[in-house]
Tab-separated table of C-alpha atoms in Angstrom:
chain	number	residue	atom	x	y	z
O	176	MET	CA	-20.821	-9.018	-11.422
O	177	THR	CA	-20.842	-5.745	-9.391
O	178	SER	CA	-17.585	-4.043	-9.150
O	179	ALA	CA	-15.993	-3.650	-5.739
O	180	PRO	CA	-15.828	-0.190	-4.023
O	181	GLY	CA	-12.766	1.572	-5.452
O	182	ILE	CA	-12.685	-0.043	-8.571
O	183	THR	CA	-13.679	1.753	-11.934
O	184	GLU	CA	-14.439	0.100	-15.378
O	185	LEU	CA	-14.223	1.325	-18.873
O	186	ASP	CA	-14.231	0.114	-22.532
O	187	LEU	CA	-11.179	0.695	-24.428
O	188	HIS	CA	-11.706	0.821	-28.005
O	189	LEU	CA	-8.919	-0.210	-30.249
O	190	PRO	CA	-7.784	0.841	-33.746
O	191	ASP	CA	-8.722	-2.516	-34.933
O	192	GLY	CA	-12.229	-2.369	-33.952
O	193	ARG	CA	-12.030	-4.597	-30.630
O	194	THR	CA	-13.038	-3.525	-27.246
O	195	LEU	CA	-10.769	-4.343	-24.076
O	196	HIS	CA	-12.896	-4.175	-20.951
O	197	VAL	CA	-10.540	-2.500	-18.375
O	198	TYR	CA	-10.631	-2.309	-14.460
O	199	GLN	CA	-8.612	-0.100	-12.266
O	200	THR	CA	-8.652	1.003	-8.760
O	201	GLU	CA	-8.836	4.563	-7.852
O	202	ASN	CA	-5.541	5.311	-6.180
O	203	ASN	CA	-3.877	6.916	-9.124
O	204	ASP	CA	-0.919	8.153	-7.417
O	205	ALA	CA	0.262	4.509	-6.670
O	206	PHE	CA	2.390	2.464	-8.830
O	207	PRO	CA	0.690	0.339	-11.238
O	208	MET	CA	0.398	-3.278	-11.238
O	209	PHE	CA	-1.284	-5.227	-14.037
O	210	TRP	CA	-3.315	-8.416	-12.945
O	211	PHE	CA	-3.641	-11.368	-15.264
O	212	HIS	CA	-6.746	-13.649	-14.340
O	213	GLY	CA	-6.862	-17.267	-14.433
O	214	THR	CA	-9.156	-19.459	-16.609
O	215	PRO	CA	-11.998	-19.242	-16.680
O	216	ASN	CA	-12.222	-15.858	-14.808
O	217	LEU	CA	-13.278	-12.140	-15.254
O	218	GLY	CA	-10.564	-9.739	-15.091
O	219	SER	CA	-11.450	-7.638	-12.133
O	220	PRO	CA	-8.624	-7.161	-9.569
O	221	PRO	CA	-8.153	-9.771	-6.626
O	222	GLY	CA	-10.536	-8.378	-4.117
O	223	PRO	CA	-8.690	-10.211	-1.042
O	224	LEU	CA	-5.484	-8.277	-2.145
O	225	LEU	CA	-6.879	-4.797	-2.716
O	226	GLU	CA	-6.344	-3.254	0.818
O	227	HIS	CA	-2.991	-4.896	1.104
O	228	ALA	CA	-1.550	-3.622	-2.432
O	229	ALA	CA	-2.760	-0.095	-1.452
O	230	LYS	CA	-1.023	-0.176	1.776
O	231	LEU	CA	2.351	-1.182	-0.240
O	232	GLY	CA	1.737	1.803	-2.750
O	233	PHE	CA	0.268	-0.338	-5.673
O	234	ARG	CA	-2.779	0.447	-7.975
O	235	TRP	CA	-4.235	-2.539	-9.874
O	236	VAL	CA	-4.978	-2.373	-13.375
O	237	SER	CA	-6.550	-5.430	-15.456
O	238	CYS	CA	-8.736	-6.250	-18.124
O	239	ASP	CA	-10.904	-9.199	-19.185
O	240	ARG	CA	-8.922	-11.285	-21.790
O	241	PRO	CA	-10.564	-11.497	-25.217
O	242	ALA	CA	-13.718	-13.328	-25.350
O	243	TYR	CA	-14.426	-12.832	-21.598
O	244	GLY	CA	-16.993	-10.293	-20.330
O	245	ARG	CA	-17.075	-7.458	-22.461
O	246	SER	CA	-13.786	-7.730	-24.307
O	247	THR	CA	-14.286	-8.773	-28.020
O	248	PRO	CA	-13.183	-12.190	-29.011
O	249	VAL	CA	-10.025	-12.734	-30.842
O	250	PRO	CA	-9.823	-16.284	-32.454
O	251	ASP	CA	-6.743	-18.034	-32.346
O	252	ARG	CA	-5.141	-15.379	-30.342
O	253	SER	CA	-1.618	-16.293	-28.615
O	254	VAL	CA	-0.223	-15.854	-25.320
O	255	ALA	CA	1.966	-13.145	-26.511
O	256	SER	CA	-0.889	-11.292	-27.792
O	257	ALA	CA	-1.530	-10.140	-24.098
O	258	ALA	CA	1.438	-7.712	-24.452
O	259	SER	CA	-0.094	-5.501	-27.260
O	260	ASP	CA	-3.447	-5.206	-25.354
O	261	VAL	CA	-1.596	-4.243	-22.234
O	262	LYS	CA	0.579	-1.736	-23.920
O	263	ALA	CA	-2.765	-0.423	-25.552
O	264	ILE	CA	-4.285	-0.051	-21.873
O	265	ALA	CA	-0.974	1.455	-20.343
O	266	ASP	CA	-0.612	3.901	-23.322
O	267	HIS	CA	-4.218	4.928	-22.704
O	268	LEU	CA	-3.976	5.597	-18.896
O	269	GLY	CA	-0.658	7.150	-19.336
O	270	LEU	CA	1.298	4.451	-17.481
O	271	ASP	CA	5.049	4.607	-18.537
O	272	HIS	CA	6.053	1.416	-16.206
O	273	PHE	CA	4.509	-1.162	-14.261
O	274	VAL	CA	4.730	-4.532	-12.672
O	275	VAL	CA	2.708	-7.706	-13.402
O	276	MET	CA	1.132	-10.658	-11.688
O	277	GLY	CA	-0.754	-13.335	-12.679
O	278	HIS	CA	-2.315	-16.507	-11.490
O	279	SER	CA	-2.829	-19.767	-13.016
O	280	GLY	CA	-3.787	-19.285	-16.735
O	281	GLY	CA	-2.855	-15.579	-16.086
O	282	GLY	CA	0.835	-16.653	-15.235
O	283	PRO	CA	1.947	-16.969	-19.013
O	284	HIS	CA	0.279	-13.798	-20.044
O	285	ALA	CA	2.219	-11.982	-17.203
O	286	LEU	CA	5.474	-13.466	-18.384
O	287	ALA	CA	4.540	-12.472	-21.788
O	288	CYS	CA	4.359	-8.783	-21.091
O	289	ALA	CA	7.665	-8.850	-19.168
O	290	ALA	CA	9.300	-10.630	-22.157
O	291	LEU	CA	7.701	-8.364	-24.603
O	292	LEU	CA	7.709	-5.028	-23.021
O	293	PRO	CA	10.856	-4.937	-21.375
O	294	ASP	CA	11.346	-1.217	-21.286
O	295	ARG	CA	8.027	-0.752	-19.244
O	296	VAL	CA	7.780	-3.869	-17.055
O	297	LYS	CA	9.864	-3.785	-13.982
O	298	ALA	CA	9.130	-6.977	-12.247
O	299	ALA	CA	6.943	-9.984	-12.764
O	300	VAL	CA	5.038	-12.628	-10.500
O	301	SER	CA	3.543	-15.727	-11.813
O	302	LEU	CA	1.626	-17.792	-9.186
O	303	SER	CA	0.608	-21.536	-10.375
O	304	GLY	CA	1.349	-20.510	-13.732
O	305	LEU	CA	1.734	-23.007	-16.501
O	306	ALA	CA	4.891	-23.837	-18.662
O	307	PRO	CA	4.850	-24.023	-22.535
O	308	PHE	CA	3.250	-27.127	-23.778
O	309	ASP	CA	6.383	-27.802	-25.947
O	310	ALA	CA	8.792	-27.057	-23.097
O	311	PRO	CA	11.835	-29.248	-23.531
O	312	GLY	CA	12.686	-31.742	-21.249
O	313	LEU	CA	9.474	-31.149	-19.196
O	314	ASP	CA	6.878	-34.079	-18.997
O	315	TYR	CA	3.714	-31.621	-19.261
O	316	PHE	CA	1.043	-34.128	-17.966
O	317	ALA	CA	3.111	-35.807	-15.115
O	318	GLY	CA	1.315	-35.243	-11.879
O	319	MET	CA	-1.671	-33.330	-13.549
O	320	HIS	CA	-5.137	-34.316	-12.480
O	321	PRO	CA	-7.230	-36.313	-15.280
O	322	SER	CA	-9.729	-33.668	-15.638
O	323	SER	CA	-6.974	-31.092	-16.653
O	324	VAL	CA	-5.028	-33.567	-18.725
O	325	ALA	CA	-8.252	-34.246	-20.637
O	326	SER	CA	-9.205	-30.517	-21.285
O	327	LEU	CA	-5.539	-29.553	-22.467
O	328	SER	CA	-5.473	-32.842	-24.411
O	329	ALA	CA	-8.548	-31.782	-26.482
O	330	ALA	CA	-7.005	-28.243	-26.860
O	331	ALA	CA	-3.881	-29.941	-28.141
O	332	GLN	CA	-6.073	-31.745	-31.133
O	333	GLY	CA	-7.204	-28.446	-32.125
O	334	ARG	CA	-10.346	-26.176	-32.360
O	335	ALA	CA	-12.829	-28.753	-33.215
O	336	ALA	CA	-11.863	-31.428	-30.484
O	337	LYS	CA	-12.012	-28.583	-27.826
O	338	GLU	CA	-14.958	-27.117	-28.969
O	339	ALA	CA	-16.521	-30.736	-28.841
O	340	PHE	CA	-14.929	-31.448	-25.514
O	341	GLU	CA	-16.595	-28.387	-23.718
O	342	ALA	CA	-19.980	-28.941	-25.682
O	343	SER	CA	-20.116	-32.496	-23.814
O	344	ALA	CA	-20.412	-30.465	-20.526
O	345	PRO	CA	-17.514	-32.224	-18.801
O	346	GLU	CA	-18.545	-32.461	-15.018
O	347	PHE	CA	-16.151	-30.616	-12.708
O	348	ASP	CA	-14.131	-33.121	-10.549
O	349	PRO	CA	-13.553	-31.493	-7.140
O	350	GLU	CA	-10.516	-33.548	-6.331
O	351	VAL	CA	-8.674	-31.359	-8.913
O	352	PHE	CA	-8.240	-29.430	-5.482
O	353	THR	CA	-6.654	-30.082	-2.498
O	354	PRO	CA	-8.700	-30.052	1.047
O	355	ALA	CA	-6.755	-26.660	1.633
O	356	ASP	CA	-7.893	-25.535	-1.649
O	357	HIS	CA	-11.336	-25.804	-0.947
O	358	ALA	CA	-11.066	-24.311	2.339
O	359	ALA	CA	-9.619	-21.267	0.535
O	360	LEU	CA	-12.442	-21.287	-1.888
O	361	SER	CA	-15.094	-21.401	0.725
O	362	GLY	CA	-13.069	-18.806	3.174
O	363	ARG	CA	-10.534	-16.313	2.329
O	364	TRP	CA	-10.586	-16.742	-1.414
O	365	SER	CA	-14.254	-16.971	-1.914
O	366	TRP	CA	-13.826	-13.996	-4.091
O	367	LEU	CA	-12.909	-16.378	-6.864
O	368	ASN	CA	-16.560	-17.576	-7.240
O	369	GLU	CA	-17.430	-13.963	-8.399
O	370	VAL	CA	-15.189	-13.938	-11.104
O	371	VAL	CA	-15.488	-17.440	-12.299
O	372	GLU	CA	-19.178	-17.780	-12.753
O	373	PRO	CA	-19.824	-14.648	-14.703
O	374	ALA	CA	-16.601	-15.678	-17.280
O	375	LEU	CA	-19.010	-18.676	-18.249
O	376	VAL	CA	-22.423	-16.838	-18.634
O	377	ALA	CA	-21.989	-16.378	-22.268
O	378	GLY	CA	-20.501	-19.772	-22.824
O	379	PRO	CA	-16.985	-21.219	-22.888
O	380	GLU	CA	-15.396	-19.341	-25.629
O	381	GLY	CA	-12.868	-17.716	-23.523
O	382	LEU	CA	-11.871	-20.865	-21.866
O	383	ILE	CA	-11.385	-22.529	-25.225
O	384	GLU	CA	-9.335	-19.494	-26.534
O	385	ASP	CA	-7.301	-19.647	-23.557
O	386	ASP	CA	-6.649	-23.622	-23.640
O	387	LEU	CA	-5.803	-23.327	-27.332
O	388	ALA	CA	-3.275	-20.404	-26.729
O	389	TYR	CA	-1.431	-22.420	-23.933
O	390	VAL	CA	-0.834	-25.478	-26.147
O	391	LYS	CA	0.577	-23.822	-29.171
O	392	GLY	CA	3.778	-21.605	-29.273
O	393	TRP	CA	3.183	-18.865	-27.024
O	394	GLY	CA	4.922	-16.360	-29.363
O	395	PHE	CA	8.062	-15.693	-27.023
O	396	GLU	CA	10.492	-17.707	-25.026
O	397	PRO	CA	10.767	-17.623	-21.144
O	398	ALA	CA	14.420	-17.258	-21.721
O	399	GLN	CA	13.597	-13.684	-23.168
O	400	LEU	CA	12.774	-12.266	-19.732
O	401	LYS	CA	15.405	-10.013	-18.355
O	402	VAL	CA	13.477	-8.302	-15.406
O	403	PRO	CA	13.228	-9.839	-11.906
O	404	THR	CA	10.726	-12.784	-11.971
O	405	LEU	CA	9.080	-14.586	-9.094
O	406	ILE	CA	7.701	-18.087	-9.687
O	407	VAL	CA	5.269	-19.256	-6.814
O	408	HIS	CA	3.812	-22.655	-6.807
O	409	GLY	CA	2.332	-25.123	-4.494
O	410	GLU	CA	3.792	-28.656	-4.478
O	411	GLU	CA	0.424	-30.167	-4.007
O	412	ASP	CA	-0.961	-28.286	-6.921
O	413	ARG	CA	-3.138	-31.045	-9.081
O	414	MET	CA	-4.174	-28.677	-11.833
O	415	VAL	CA	-0.827	-27.366	-13.023
O	416	PRO	CA	2.035	-29.556	-11.406
O	417	VAL	CA	4.894	-27.844	-9.502
O	418	SER	CA	7.108	-29.258	-12.206
O	419	HIS	CA	6.132	-26.451	-14.577
O	420	ALA	CA	7.251	-23.875	-12.051
O	421	ARG	CA	10.739	-25.671	-11.760
O	422	TRP	CA	11.102	-25.707	-15.299
O	423	LEU	CA	10.358	-21.959	-15.826
O	424	ALA	CA	12.689	-21.094	-12.984
O	425	THR	CA	15.290	-22.816	-14.861
O	426	GLN	CA	14.580	-20.703	-18.173
O	427	VAL	CA	14.079	-17.242	-16.709
O	428	GLY	CA	17.391	-15.577	-16.147
O	429	HIS	CA	16.383	-13.615	-13.215
O	430	ALA	CA	13.955	-16.043	-11.674
O	431	GLU	CA	13.315	-16.672	-7.947
O	432	LEU	CA	11.163	-20.014	-7.074
O	433	TRP	CA	9.043	-19.939	-3.957
O	434	ALA	CA	7.715	-23.481	-3.905
O	435	ASN	CA	5.296	-24.256	-1.116
O	436	PRO	CA	5.280	-28.047	0.037
O	437	GLU	CA	1.643	-27.938	1.472
O	438	ALA	CA	-0.063	-25.501	-0.961
O	439	GLY	CA	-2.465	-26.351	-4.000
O	440	HIS	CA	-3.519	-24.271	-6.851
O	441	ILE	CA	-5.674	-22.198	-4.810
O	442	ALA	CA	-4.278	-22.037	-1.469
O	443	ILE	CA	-0.904	-20.739	-3.009
O	444	LEU	CA	-2.540	-17.586	-3.076
O	445	ASP	CA	-1.993	-17.118	0.573
O	446	LEU	CA	1.546	-16.001	-0.547
O	447	ALA	CA	0.311	-13.483	-2.766
O	448	PRO	CA	0.806	-10.689	-0.283
O	449	ALA	CA	4.397	-11.650	0.258
O	450	ALA	CA	4.780	-11.756	-3.309
O	451	LEU	CA	3.454	-8.004	-3.594
O	452	ALA	CA	6.112	-7.127	-0.829
O	453	TRP	CA	8.818	-8.845	-3.190
O	454	LEU	CA	7.680	-6.518	-6.055
O	455	LYS	CA	8.006	-3.497	-3.841
O	456	ARG	CA	11.444	-4.604	-2.928
O	457	GLN	CA	12.070	-5.036	-6.527
O	458	LEU	CA	11.023	-1.528	-7.331
O	459	TRP	CA	12.732	-0.096	-4.454
O	460	SER	CA	16.160	-1.471	-5.709
O	461	ASP	CA	15.434	-0.235	-9.353
O	462	SER	CA	17.083	3.172	-9.547
O	463	THR	CA	15.136	3.829	-12.786
O	464	THR	CA	11.570	4.243	-11.295
O	465	GLY	CA	11.972	7.161	-8.570
O	466	LEU	CA	9.401	5.413	-6.596
O	467	SER	CA	9.259	7.642	-3.208
O	468	VAL	CA	5.505	6.344	-3.125
O	469	LEU	CA	7.046	2.923	-2.133
O	470	GLY	CA	9.279	4.138	0.431
Protein backbone atom coordinates (compact mmCIF):
# COMPACT_ATOMS: atom_id res chain seq x y z
CA MET A 1 0.00 0.00 0.00
CA THR A 2 1.28 3.48 -0.91
CA SER A 3 0.58 6.32 1.48
CA ALA A 4 -1.76 9.04 0.30
CA PRO A 5 -0.24 12.49 -0.23
CA GLY A 6 0.07 14.30 3.07
CA ILE A 7 0.41 11.13 5.17
CA THR A 8 3.71 10.20 6.80
CA GLU A 9 4.55 6.84 8.36
CA LEU A 10 6.95 5.76 11.07
CA ASP A 11 7.83 2.64 13.02
CA LEU A 12 7.59 3.28 16.76
CA HIS A 13 9.77 0.90 18.76
CA LEU A 14 8.32 0.19 22.21
CA PRO A 15 10.21 -0.72 25.41
CA ASP A 16 8.82 -4.28 25.27
CA GLY A 17 10.52 -4.85 21.92
CA ARG A 18 7.40 -4.46 19.80
CA THR A 19 6.95 -2.17 16.83
CA LEU A 20 3.85 -0.12 16.07
CA HIS A 21 3.50 1.15 12.53
CA VAL A 22 2.11 4.67 12.84
CA TYR A 23 0.48 7.01 10.33
CA GLN A 24 -0.17 10.74 10.64
CA THR A 25 -1.26 13.57 8.44
CA GLU A 26 1.15 16.44 8.08
CA ASN A 27 -1.00 19.31 9.38
CA ASN A 28 0.81 19.24 12.72
CA ASP A 29 -0.80 22.41 14.07
CA ALA A 30 -4.28 20.87 13.95
CA PHE A 31 -6.00 19.03 16.79
CA PRO A 32 -5.18 15.29 16.81
CA MET A 33 -7.75 12.62 16.13
CA PHE A 34 -6.88 8.93 16.43
CA TRP A 35 -8.46 6.63 13.84
CA PHE A 36 -9.14 2.96 14.66
CA HIS A 37 -9.45 0.68 11.66
CA GLY A 38 -11.88 -2.15 11.08
CA THR A 39 -11.30 -5.89 10.68
CA PRO A 40 -9.37 -6.72 8.57
CA ASN A 41 -7.86 -3.37 7.56
CA LEU A 42 -4.59 -1.54 7.74
CA GLY A 43 -4.54 1.57 9.87
CA SER A 44 -4.02 4.33 7.32
CA PRO A 45 -6.29 7.33 8.01
CA PRO A 46 -9.54 7.28 6.02
CA GLY A 47 -8.80 8.78 2.62
CA PRO A 48 -12.33 10.05 1.92
CA LEU A 49 -12.24 12.10 5.14
CA LEU A 50 -8.79 13.67 4.92
CA GLU A 51 -9.79 16.94 3.29
CA HIS A 52 -12.94 17.36 5.36
CA ALA A 53 -11.10 16.76 8.63
CA ALA A 54 -8.39 19.25 7.70
CA LYS A 55 -11.00 21.92 6.99
CA LEU A 56 -12.42 21.35 10.47
CA GLY A 57 -8.99 21.73 12.07
CA PHE A 58 -8.17 18.07 12.70
CA ARG A 59 -5.07 16.01 11.99
CA TRP A 60 -5.22 12.22 11.80
CA VAL A 61 -3.05 9.81 13.79
CA SER A 62 -3.43 6.05 13.56
CA CYS A 63 -1.60 2.74 13.58
CA ASP A 64 -1.82 -0.82 12.32
CA ARG A 65 -3.13 -2.91 15.21
CA PRO A 66 -0.74 -5.67 16.33
CA ALA A 67 -0.34 -8.41 13.68
CA TYR A 68 -1.47 -6.09 10.88
CA GLY A 69 0.96 -4.52 8.44
CA ARG A 70 4.27 -3.71 10.10
CA SER A 71 3.02 -3.85 13.70
CA THR A 72 4.35 -6.72 15.81
CA PRO A 73 1.83 -9.45 16.69
CA VAL A 74 0.60 -9.66 20.29
CA PRO A 75 -1.08 -13.04 20.79
CA ASP A 76 -4.15 -12.92 23.03
CA ARG A 77 -4.24 -9.14 23.14
CA SER A 78 -7.35 -7.49 24.54
CA VAL A 79 -9.42 -4.62 23.22
CA ALA A 80 -8.17 -2.60 26.20
CA SER A 81 -4.56 -2.99 25.07
CA ALA A 82 -5.26 -0.39 22.39
CA ALA A 83 -5.17 2.27 25.11
CA SER A 84 -1.56 1.61 26.10
CA ASP A 85 -0.49 1.58 22.45
CA VAL A 86 -2.24 4.88 21.79
CA LYS A 87 -0.68 6.37 24.91
CA ALA A 88 2.76 5.35 23.65
CA ILE A 89 2.10 6.96 20.27
CA ALA A 90 0.69 10.13 21.82
CA ASP A 91 3.63 10.42 24.20
CA HIS A 92 6.09 9.97 21.34
CA LEU A 93 4.36 12.65 19.26
CA GLY A 94 3.88 15.00 22.21
CA LEU A 95 0.07 14.92 22.08
CA ASP A 96 -1.52 15.81 25.40
CA HIS A 97 -5.16 15.60 24.29
CA PHE A 98 -6.98 14.07 21.35
CA VAL A 99 -10.29 12.67 20.16
CA VAL A 100 -10.92 9.15 18.88
CA MET A 101 -12.98 7.62 16.07
CA GLY A 102 -13.34 3.99 15.03
CA HIS A 103 -15.31 2.09 12.41
CA SER A 104 -16.60 -1.48 12.79
CA GLY A 105 -13.99 -3.43 14.78
CA GLY A 106 -12.26 -0.13 15.42
CA GLY A 107 -15.24 1.07 17.43
CA PRO A 108 -14.49 -0.99 20.57
CA HIS A 109 -10.84 0.09 20.44
CA ALA A 110 -11.83 3.76 20.26
CA LEU A 111 -14.13 3.26 23.24
CA ALA A 112 -11.31 1.54 25.14
CA CYS A 113 -9.13 4.63 24.79
CA ALA A 114 -11.96 6.91 25.89
CA ALA A 115 -12.57 4.74 28.96
CA LEU A 116 -8.96 4.13 29.97
CA LEU A 117 -7.34 7.46 29.01
CA PRO A 118 -9.96 9.86 30.41
CA ASP A 119 -7.47 12.66 31.05
CA ARG A 120 -6.40 12.71 27.41
CA VAL A 121 -9.39 11.71 25.29
CA LYS A 122 -11.86 14.58 24.90
CA ALA A 123 -14.59 12.84 22.87
CA ALA A 124 -15.22 9.57 21.05
CA VAL A 125 -17.09 8.32 17.97
CA SER A 126 -17.94 4.70 17.19
CA LEU A 127 -19.32 3.92 13.72
CA SER A 128 -20.89 0.47 13.16
CA GLY A 129 -19.14 -0.77 16.29
CA LEU A 130 -19.59 -4.03 18.17
CA ALA A 131 -20.91 -4.39 21.70
CA PRO A 132 -19.19 -6.74 24.19
CA PHE A 133 -19.85 -10.43 23.59
CA ASP A 134 -21.12 -10.84 27.15
CA ALA A 135 -23.29 -7.69 27.12
CA PRO A 136 -26.13 -8.30 29.61
CA GLY A 137 -29.53 -8.36 27.95
CA LEU A 138 -28.17 -8.28 24.38
CA ASP A 139 -28.86 -11.13 21.96
CA TYR A 140 -25.44 -10.77 20.35
CA PHE A 141 -26.13 -12.67 17.14
CA ALA A 142 -29.74 -11.59 16.54
CA GLY A 143 -29.97 -9.96 13.11
CA MET A 144 -26.35 -10.75 12.23
CA HIS A 145 -25.54 -12.26 8.84
CA PRO A 146 -24.72 -16.01 9.03
CA SER A 147 -21.16 -15.49 7.78
CA SER A 148 -20.42 -13.08 10.63
CA VAL A 149 -22.11 -15.42 13.10
CA ALA A 150 -19.92 -18.29 11.91
CA SER A 151 -16.71 -16.27 12.16
CA LEU A 152 -17.36 -14.91 15.65
CA SER A 153 -18.79 -18.22 16.88
CA ALA A 154 -15.53 -19.89 15.89
CA ALA A 155 -13.62 -17.25 17.85
CA ALA A 156 -15.83 -17.86 20.88
CA GLN A 157 -14.74 -21.51 20.80
CA GLY A 158 -11.10 -20.49 21.20
CA ARG A 159 -7.94 -19.99 19.18
CA ALA A 160 -7.77 -23.46 17.65
CA ALA A 161 -11.33 -23.27 16.35
CA LYS A 162 -10.82 -19.77 14.96
CA GLU A 163 -7.57 -20.71 13.25
CA ALA A 164 -9.23 -23.78 11.74
CA PHE A 165 -12.12 -21.64 10.53
CA GLU A 166 -9.80 -19.22 8.75
CA ALA A 167 -7.68 -22.07 7.37
CA SER A 168 -10.81 -23.42 5.70
CA ALA A 169 -10.79 -20.28 3.54
CA PRO A 170 -14.43 -19.32 4.09
CA GLU A 171 -15.90 -17.75 0.99
CA PHE A 172 -17.01 -14.14 1.32
CA ASP A 173 -20.76 -13.78 1.00
CA PRO A 174 -21.61 -10.46 -0.69
CA GLU A 175 -25.02 -10.57 0.97
CA VAL A 176 -23.36 -9.44 4.20
CA PHE A 177 -23.53 -5.96 2.66
CA THR A 178 -26.64 -4.12 1.49
CA PRO A 179 -26.97 -2.69 -2.04
CA ALA A 180 -26.16 0.72 -0.57
CA ASP A 181 -23.00 -0.73 1.01
CA HIS A 182 -21.89 -2.18 -2.32
CA ALA A 183 -22.52 1.16 -4.01
CA ALA A 184 -20.37 2.88 -1.39
CA LEU A 185 -17.58 0.30 -1.78
CA SER A 186 -17.49 0.76 -5.54
CA GLY A 187 -17.72 4.55 -5.32
CA ARG A 188 -17.15 7.04 -2.56
CA TRP A 189 -15.73 4.45 -0.10
CA SER A 190 -13.70 2.41 -2.59
CA TRP A 191 -10.72 3.49 -0.47
CA LEU A 192 -11.57 0.59 1.85
CA ASN A 193 -10.32 -1.83 -0.79
CA GLU A 194 -6.88 -0.22 -0.42
CA VAL A 195 -6.68 -1.14 3.27
CA VAL A 196 -8.46 -4.51 3.30
CA GLU A 197 -6.44 -6.44 0.72
CA PRO A 198 -2.98 -5.45 2.08
CA ALA A 199 -4.14 -6.34 5.60
CA LEU A 200 -4.45 -9.97 4.54
CA VAL A 201 -1.30 -10.29 2.42
CA ALA A 202 0.66 -11.89 5.27
CA GLY A 203 -2.25 -14.08 6.33
CA PRO A 204 -5.22 -13.82 8.69
CA GLU A 205 -3.32 -13.38 11.96
CA GLY A 206 -4.53 -9.84 12.58
CA LEU A 207 -8.13 -10.81 11.84
CA ILE A 208 -7.85 -13.82 14.17
CA GLU A 209 -6.47 -11.73 17.03
CA ASP A 210 -9.17 -9.11 16.52
CA ASP A 211 -12.02 -11.62 16.61
CA LEU A 212 -10.59 -13.40 19.65
CA ALA A 213 -10.39 -10.03 21.42
CA TYR A 214 -13.99 -9.12 20.57
CA VAL A 215 -15.48 -12.25 22.14
CA LYS A 216 -13.54 -12.26 25.41
CA GLY A 217 -13.57 -9.68 28.18
CA TRP A 218 -12.65 -6.33 26.72
CA GLY A 219 -10.67 -5.21 29.77
CA PHE A 220 -13.01 -2.31 30.52
CA GLU A 221 -16.72 -1.62 30.82
CA PRO A 222 -18.50 0.81 28.48
CA ALA A 223 -20.03 2.39 31.57
CA GLN A 224 -16.53 3.65 32.45
CA LEU A 225 -16.68 6.18 29.62
CA LYS A 226 -17.14 9.70 30.96
CA VAL A 227 -16.38 11.75 27.84
CA PRO A 228 -18.94 12.80 25.21
CA THR A 229 -19.50 9.77 23.00
CA LEU A 230 -21.33 9.45 19.69
CA ILE A 231 -22.63 6.04 18.59
CA VAL A 232 -23.42 5.96 14.84
CA HIS A 233 -25.05 2.93 13.24
CA GLY A 234 -27.14 1.84 10.29
CA GLU A 235 -30.39 0.07 11.02
CA GLU A 236 -29.82 -2.08 7.92
CA ASP A 237 -26.38 -3.24 9.10
CA ARG A 238 -26.09 -7.00 8.50
CA MET A 239 -22.56 -7.40 9.81
CA VAL A 240 -23.04 -5.73 13.21
CA PRO A 241 -26.75 -5.37 14.05
CA VAL A 242 -28.01 -2.00 15.24
CA SER A 243 -28.97 -3.65 18.54
CA HIS A 244 -25.27 -3.45 19.45
CA ALA A 245 -25.36 0.33 19.09
CA ARG A 246 -28.57 0.63 21.05
CA TRP A 247 -27.07 -1.42 23.87
CA LEU A 248 -23.90 0.69 23.93
CA ALA A 249 -25.95 3.88 24.02
CA THR A 250 -27.69 2.67 27.19
CA GLN A 251 -24.38 1.92 28.90
CA VAL A 252 -22.29 5.00 28.14
CA GLY A 253 -23.38 7.84 30.37
CA HIS A 254 -22.63 10.63 27.91
CA ALA A 255 -23.67 8.84 24.72
CA GLU A 256 -25.65 10.17 21.80
CA LEU A 257 -27.06 7.66 19.30
CA TRP A 258 -27.48 8.33 15.60
CA ALA A 259 -29.33 5.39 14.03
CA ASN A 260 -29.86 5.80 10.29
CA PRO A 261 -32.83 3.75 9.03
CA GLU A 262 -31.42 3.24 5.52
CA ALA A 263 -27.70 2.68 6.07
CA GLY A 264 -25.76 -0.57 6.30
CA HIS A 265 -22.28 -1.35 7.59
CA ILE A 266 -20.39 0.67 4.95
CA ALA A 267 -22.95 3.23 3.81
CA ILE A 268 -23.10 4.55 7.39
CA LEU A 269 -19.68 6.08 6.73
CA ASP A 270 -21.50 8.78 4.79
CA LEU A 271 -22.35 10.18 8.24
CA ALA A 272 -18.67 10.40 9.18
CA PRO A 273 -18.33 14.04 8.04
CA ALA A 274 -21.25 14.96 10.31
CA ALA A 275 -19.57 12.99 13.11
CA LEU A 276 -16.40 15.02 12.59
CA ALA A 277 -18.44 18.19 12.95
CA TRP A 278 -19.95 16.74 16.13
CA LEU A 279 -16.44 16.19 17.50
CA LYS A 280 -15.56 19.79 16.71
CA ARG A 281 -18.60 20.98 18.67
CA GLN A 282 -17.55 18.92 21.70
CA LEU A 283 -14.11 20.46 21.65
CA TRP A 284 -15.47 23.97 21.20
CA SER A 285 -17.59 23.51 24.33
CA ASP A 286 -14.65 22.07 26.33
CA SER A 287 -12.96 24.97 28.10
CA THR A 288 -9.92 22.83 28.98
CA THR A 289 -8.69 22.47 25.40
CA GLY A 290 -8.16 26.10 24.43
CA LEU A 291 -8.83 25.23 20.81
CA SER A 292 -8.75 28.46 18.89
CA VAL A 293 -7.64 26.32 15.91
CA LEU A 294 -11.16 24.92 15.81
CA GLY A 295 -12.88 28.26 15.82
